[in-house]
Amino acid sequence: MYIHQHICISPQQTNGVVDLEIINPSLEGKLLAIEPQLQGIPPSMLRRMSKAVRIGMGAGLPLIKEKSVDGIIIGTANGGMEDCIRFLNQIIDYDEGLLTPANFVQSTPNAIAGQLSLITKNRTYNATHVHNGLAFENALIDAQMSLLEKPGTQYLVGGVDEISSYNYNIDYLAGWYDKIKSNEDLYSSQSPGTIAGEGAAMFIVNDLADAAFGRIAIIEAFQSTDKEQVEARFKSFLDTYVPDTNHTLFISGENGDSRFLPAYATCEFAIGSSIPVARFKHLTGEYPTASSFALWLACHALKHQGLPAHFYKNEHNLAQIEQVIIYNQYQGRQHSFILVSR
């Protein structure tokens, strides 16, 4: 499966004129996505859109307006959760009387894929995968299976999540986030918790190698809380799919939460100290579909043959990048490995 176009909306300068040298700071333990200017959408419709839908539109619309697609496949953990809570509150406030339908329509997880379809009048395959930390990976696997079933087609695949006050408060009380931490010292922290993030990354994928940014060779996703099982799965992944690690970049989803460092350290040790390790969550924060940003970053690294110095964890002399291995995990339970090659 080959990536031909991509757009990423994040808390950093990743949309339009891309500048990864600049690092926008977090605020009160959050990194908020920079919203794009949405052209061609009626203001009345725009006002009713949740932030997840707006950033999803901003990343997806330019791609499918330029290229026709045979399906829209989105991965998200929550979709427009903020609008969902507003609608549920209205049920109580209005005593189950006359409710505002817009909040209900925008609250479902498939609102992003649905709006993309409605605005562009795309009546092809439309699916939303809601699998928490593996939502984006399952969207990729769906596209991969669709291409095997129907060669010659192409799909819009993306991952989108927003910081909703409802989910943030629950996750904060559960100990997943730390309001004191900032992205400036994220990796030097030795305590539990990380910073919250949000974003949207969209990709046009098909089975044609010509002029592709990169090839998604393998996607492996699983659930486990056992560090030894993660190590075994990663070693098996390397032995099976990456027999030669020369010219390889390893992108780690390390997020500054001390509880999950052992899993990342195990994989870094397994791949070898000579392989450069790049980290990205000081730019994005943590959110369920952050691996979509990592895939966009892998394409950027392959195209430009490197990343700014602040991404790298270790010193390296990698002059040529032929393949990128992405390892991301969410809340210590959901893990994924993705191999991207030129």
GROMACS .gro file of N, CA and C in nm, residues 139-200:
model
  186
  139ALA      N    1  -0.792   0.141   1.069
  139ALA     CA    2  -0.829   0.210   0.945
  139ALA      C    3  -0.730   0.176   0.833
  140LEU      N    4  -0.600   0.173   0.866
  140LEU     CA    5  -0.499   0.136   0.767
  140LEU      C    6  -0.517  -0.008   0.719
  141ILE      N    7  -0.544  -0.098   0.813
  141ILE     CA    8  -0.564  -0.238   0.777
  141ILE      C    9  -0.688  -0.253   0.689
  142ASP      N   10  -0.793  -0.177   0.717
  142ASP     CA   11  -0.913  -0.177   0.634
  142ASP      C   12  -0.880  -0.136   0.491
  143ALA      N   13  -0.803  -0.027   0.476
  143ALA     CA   14  -0.763   0.019   0.343
  143ALA      C   15  -0.677  -0.085   0.272
  144GLN      N   16  -0.587  -0.148   0.345
  144GLN     CA   17  -0.500  -0.251   0.289
  144GLN      C   18  -0.583  -0.369   0.237
  145MET      N   19  -0.680  -0.413   0.314
  145MET     CA   20  -0.767  -0.523   0.273
  145MET      C   21  -0.853  -0.484   0.153
  146SER      N   22  -0.900  -0.358   0.152
  146SER     CA   23  -0.981  -0.311   0.040
  146SER      C   24  -0.902  -0.309  -0.089
  147LEU      N   25  -0.773  -0.271  -0.081
  147LEU     CA   26  -0.689  -0.270  -0.200
  147LEU      C   27  -0.660  -0.411  -0.250
  148LEU      N   28  -0.647  -0.506  -0.158
  148LEU     CA   29  -0.628  -0.645  -0.200
  148LEU      C   30  -0.753  -0.700  -0.269
  149GLU      N   31  -0.869  -0.656  -0.218
  149GLU     CA   32  -0.995  -0.702  -0.276
  149GLU      C   33  -1.025  -0.633  -0.409
  150LYS      N   34  -0.990  -0.502  -0.418
  150LYS     CA   35  -1.020  -0.425  -0.539
  150LYS      C   36  -0.894  -0.351  -0.584
  151PRO      N   37  -0.804  -0.420  -0.655
  151PRO     CA   38  -0.683  -0.354  -0.704
  151PRO      C   39  -0.718  -0.237  -0.797
  152GLY      N   40  -0.632  -0.134  -0.792
  152GLY     CA   41  -0.653  -0.018  -0.877
  152GLY      C   42  -0.738   0.091  -0.815
  153THR      N   43  -0.790   0.069  -0.695
  153THR     CA   44  -0.869   0.171  -0.627
  153THR      C   45  -0.779   0.255  -0.537
  154GLN      N   46  -0.833   0.363  -0.483
  154GLN     CA   47  -0.757   0.443  -0.387
  154GLN      C   48  -0.850   0.499  -0.281
  155TYR      N   49  -0.793   0.525  -0.163
  155TYR     CA   50  -0.873   0.558  -0.045
  155TYR      C   51  -0.813   0.675   0.031
  156LEU      N   52  -0.902   0.748   0.098
  156LEU     CA   53  -0.860   0.847   0.196
  156LEU      C   54  -0.861   0.779   0.332
  157VAL      N   55  -0.746   0.776   0.397
  157VAL     CA   56  -0.735   0.715   0.530
  157VAL      C   57  -0.682   0.820   0.626
  158GLY      N   58  -0.740   0.827   0.746
  158GLY     CA   59  -0.694   0.928   0.840
  158GLY      C   60  -0.718   0.892   0.984
  159GLY      N   61  -0.653   0.967   1.071
  159GLY     CA   62  -0.673   0.955   1.215
  159GLY      C   63  -0.701   1.093   1.272
  160VAL      N   64  -0.808   1.105   1.353
  160VAL     CA   65  -0.850   1.235   1.407
  160VAL      C   66  -0.893   1.219   1.552
  161ASP      N   67  -0.846   1.308   1.638
  161ASP     CA   68  -0.895   1.315   1.776
  161ASP      C   69  -0.879   1.456   1.829
  162GLU      N   70  -0.973   1.496   1.915
  162GLU     CA   71  -0.971   1.626   1.978
  162GLU      C   72  -0.958   1.610   2.130
  163ILE      N   73  -0.920   1.718   2.197
  163ILE     CA   74  -0.923   1.721   2.344
  163ILE      C   75  -1.061   1.769   2.385
  164SER      N   76  -1.145   1.680   2.431
  164SER     CA   77  -1.275   1.722   2.484
  164SER      C   78  -1.261   1.737   2.636
  165SER      N   79  -1.328   1.836   2.693
  165SER     CA   80  -1.317   1.859   2.837
  165SER      C   81  -1.364   1.735   2.915
  166TYR      N   82  -1.466   1.667   2.863
  166TYR     CA   83  -1.519   1.548   2.930
  166TYR      C   84  -1.413   1.438   2.938
  167ASN      N   85  -1.356   1.403   2.823
  167ASN     CA   86  -1.256   1.296   2.822
  167ASN      C   87  -1.130   1.336   2.896
  168TYR      N   88  -1.089   1.463   2.878
  168TYR     CA   89  -0.967   1.508   2.944
  168TYR      C   90  -0.982   1.497   3.096
  169ASN      N   91  -1.095   1.539   3.149
  169ASN     CA   92  -1.115   1.533   3.294
  169ASN      C   93  -1.112   1.391   3.347
  170ILE      N   94  -1.174   1.299   3.273
  170ILE     CA   95  -1.173   1.159   3.315
  170ILE      C   96  -1.032   1.103   3.311
  171ASP      N   97  -0.960   1.129   3.201
  171ASP     CA   98  -0.823   1.077   3.188
  171ASP      C   99  -0.729   1.142   3.289
  172TYR      N  100  -0.754   1.270   3.319
  172TYR     CA  101  -0.671   1.337   3.419
  172TYR      C  102  -0.692   1.275   3.557
  173LEU      N  103  -0.817   1.250   3.594
  173LEU     CA  104  -0.846   1.188   3.723
  173LEU      C  105  -0.792   1.046   3.729
  174ALA      N  106  -0.784   0.980   3.614
  174ALA     CA  107  -0.729   0.844   3.608
  174ALA      C  108  -0.576   0.843   3.613
  175GLY      N  109  -0.514   0.960   3.605
  175GLY     CA  110  -0.369   0.968   3.616
  175GLY      C  111  -0.294   0.963   3.486
  176TRP      N  112  -0.364   0.976   3.373
  176TRP     CA  113  -0.294   0.969   3.243
  176TRP      C  114  -0.226   1.101   3.208
  177TYR      N  115  -0.278   1.212   3.259
  177TYR     CA  116  -0.223   1.343   3.225
  177TYR      C  117  -0.169   1.414   3.349
  178ASP      N  118  -0.073   1.503   3.325
  178ASP     CA  119  -0.011   1.582   3.431
  178ASP      C  120  -0.010   1.727   3.385
  179LYS      N  121  -0.087   1.814   3.453
  179LYS     CA  122  -0.098   1.954   3.412
  179LYS      C  123   0.031   2.032   3.433
  180ILE      N  124   0.118   1.981   3.518
  180ILE     CA  125   0.243   2.054   3.547
  180ILE      C  126   0.346   2.033   3.436
  181LYS      N  127   0.341   1.920   3.370
  181LYS     CA  128   0.440   1.890   3.266
  181LYS      C  129   0.422   1.979   3.144
  182SER      N  130   0.533   2.005   3.076
  182SER     CA  131   0.529   2.080   2.951
  182SER      C  132   0.607   2.003   2.845
  183ASN      N  133   0.585   2.040   2.720
  183ASN     CA  134   0.656   1.969   2.614
  183ASN      C  135   0.804   2.005   2.608
  184GLU      N  136   0.844   2.112   2.679
  184GLU     CA  137   0.984   2.151   2.678
  184GLU      C  138   1.072   2.054   2.758
  185ASP      N  139   1.015   1.993   2.863
  185ASP     CA  140   1.093   1.900   2.945
  185ASP      C  141   1.024   1.763   2.953
  186LEU      N  142   0.951   1.729   2.849
  186LEU     CA  143   0.867   1.609   2.852
  186LEU      C  144   0.948   1.482   2.876
  187TYR      N  145   1.062   1.468   2.809
  187TYR     CA  146   1.137   1.343   2.815
  187TYR      C  147   1.232   1.335   2.934
  188SER      N  148   1.251   1.444   3.003
  188SER     CA  149   1.337   1.440   3.121
  188SER      C  150   1.258   1.408   3.248
  189SER      N  151   1.127   1.402   3.237
  189SER     CA  152   1.042   1.374   3.353
  189SER      C  153   1.055   1.229   3.396
  190GLN      N  154   1.050   1.206   3.526
  190GLN     CA  155   1.058   1.071   3.582
  190GLN      C  156   0.931   1.036   3.660
  191SER      N  157   0.820   1.095   3.621
  191SER     CA  158   0.695   1.074   3.694
  191SER      C  159   0.585   1.026   3.600
  192PRO      N  160   0.477   0.969   3.655
  192PRO     CA  161   0.365   0.925   3.571
  192PRO      C  162   0.294   1.044   3.508
  193GLY      N  163   0.220   1.016   3.402
  193GLY     CA  164   0.141   1.119   3.336
  193GLY      C  165   0.215   1.186   3.222
  194THR      N  166   0.137   1.240   3.129
  194THR     CA  167   0.195   1.308   3.013
  194THR      C  168   0.109   1.430   2.981
  195ILE      N  169   0.129   1.491   2.864
  195ILE     CA  170   0.048   1.606   2.824
  195ILE      C  171  -0.052   1.561   2.718
  196ALA      N  172  -0.168   1.625   2.716
  196ALA     CA  173  -0.274   1.589   2.622
  196ALA      C  174  -0.251   1.657   2.488
  197GLY      N  175  -0.292   1.589   2.383
  197GLY     CA  176  -0.276   1.645   2.249
  197GLY      C  177  -0.397   1.614   2.162
  198GLU      N  178  -0.392   1.666   2.041
  198GLU     CA  179  -0.499   1.643   1.943
  198GLU      C  180  -0.443   1.669   1.805
  199GLY      N  181  -0.514   1.621   1.703
  199GLY     CA  182  -0.468   1.645   1.567
  199GLY      C  183  -0.540   1.560   1.467
  200ALA      N  184  -0.507   1.583   1.340
  200ALA     CA  185  -0.566   1.506   1.230
  200ALA      C  186  -0.460   1.488   1.122
   0.00000   0.00000   0.00000
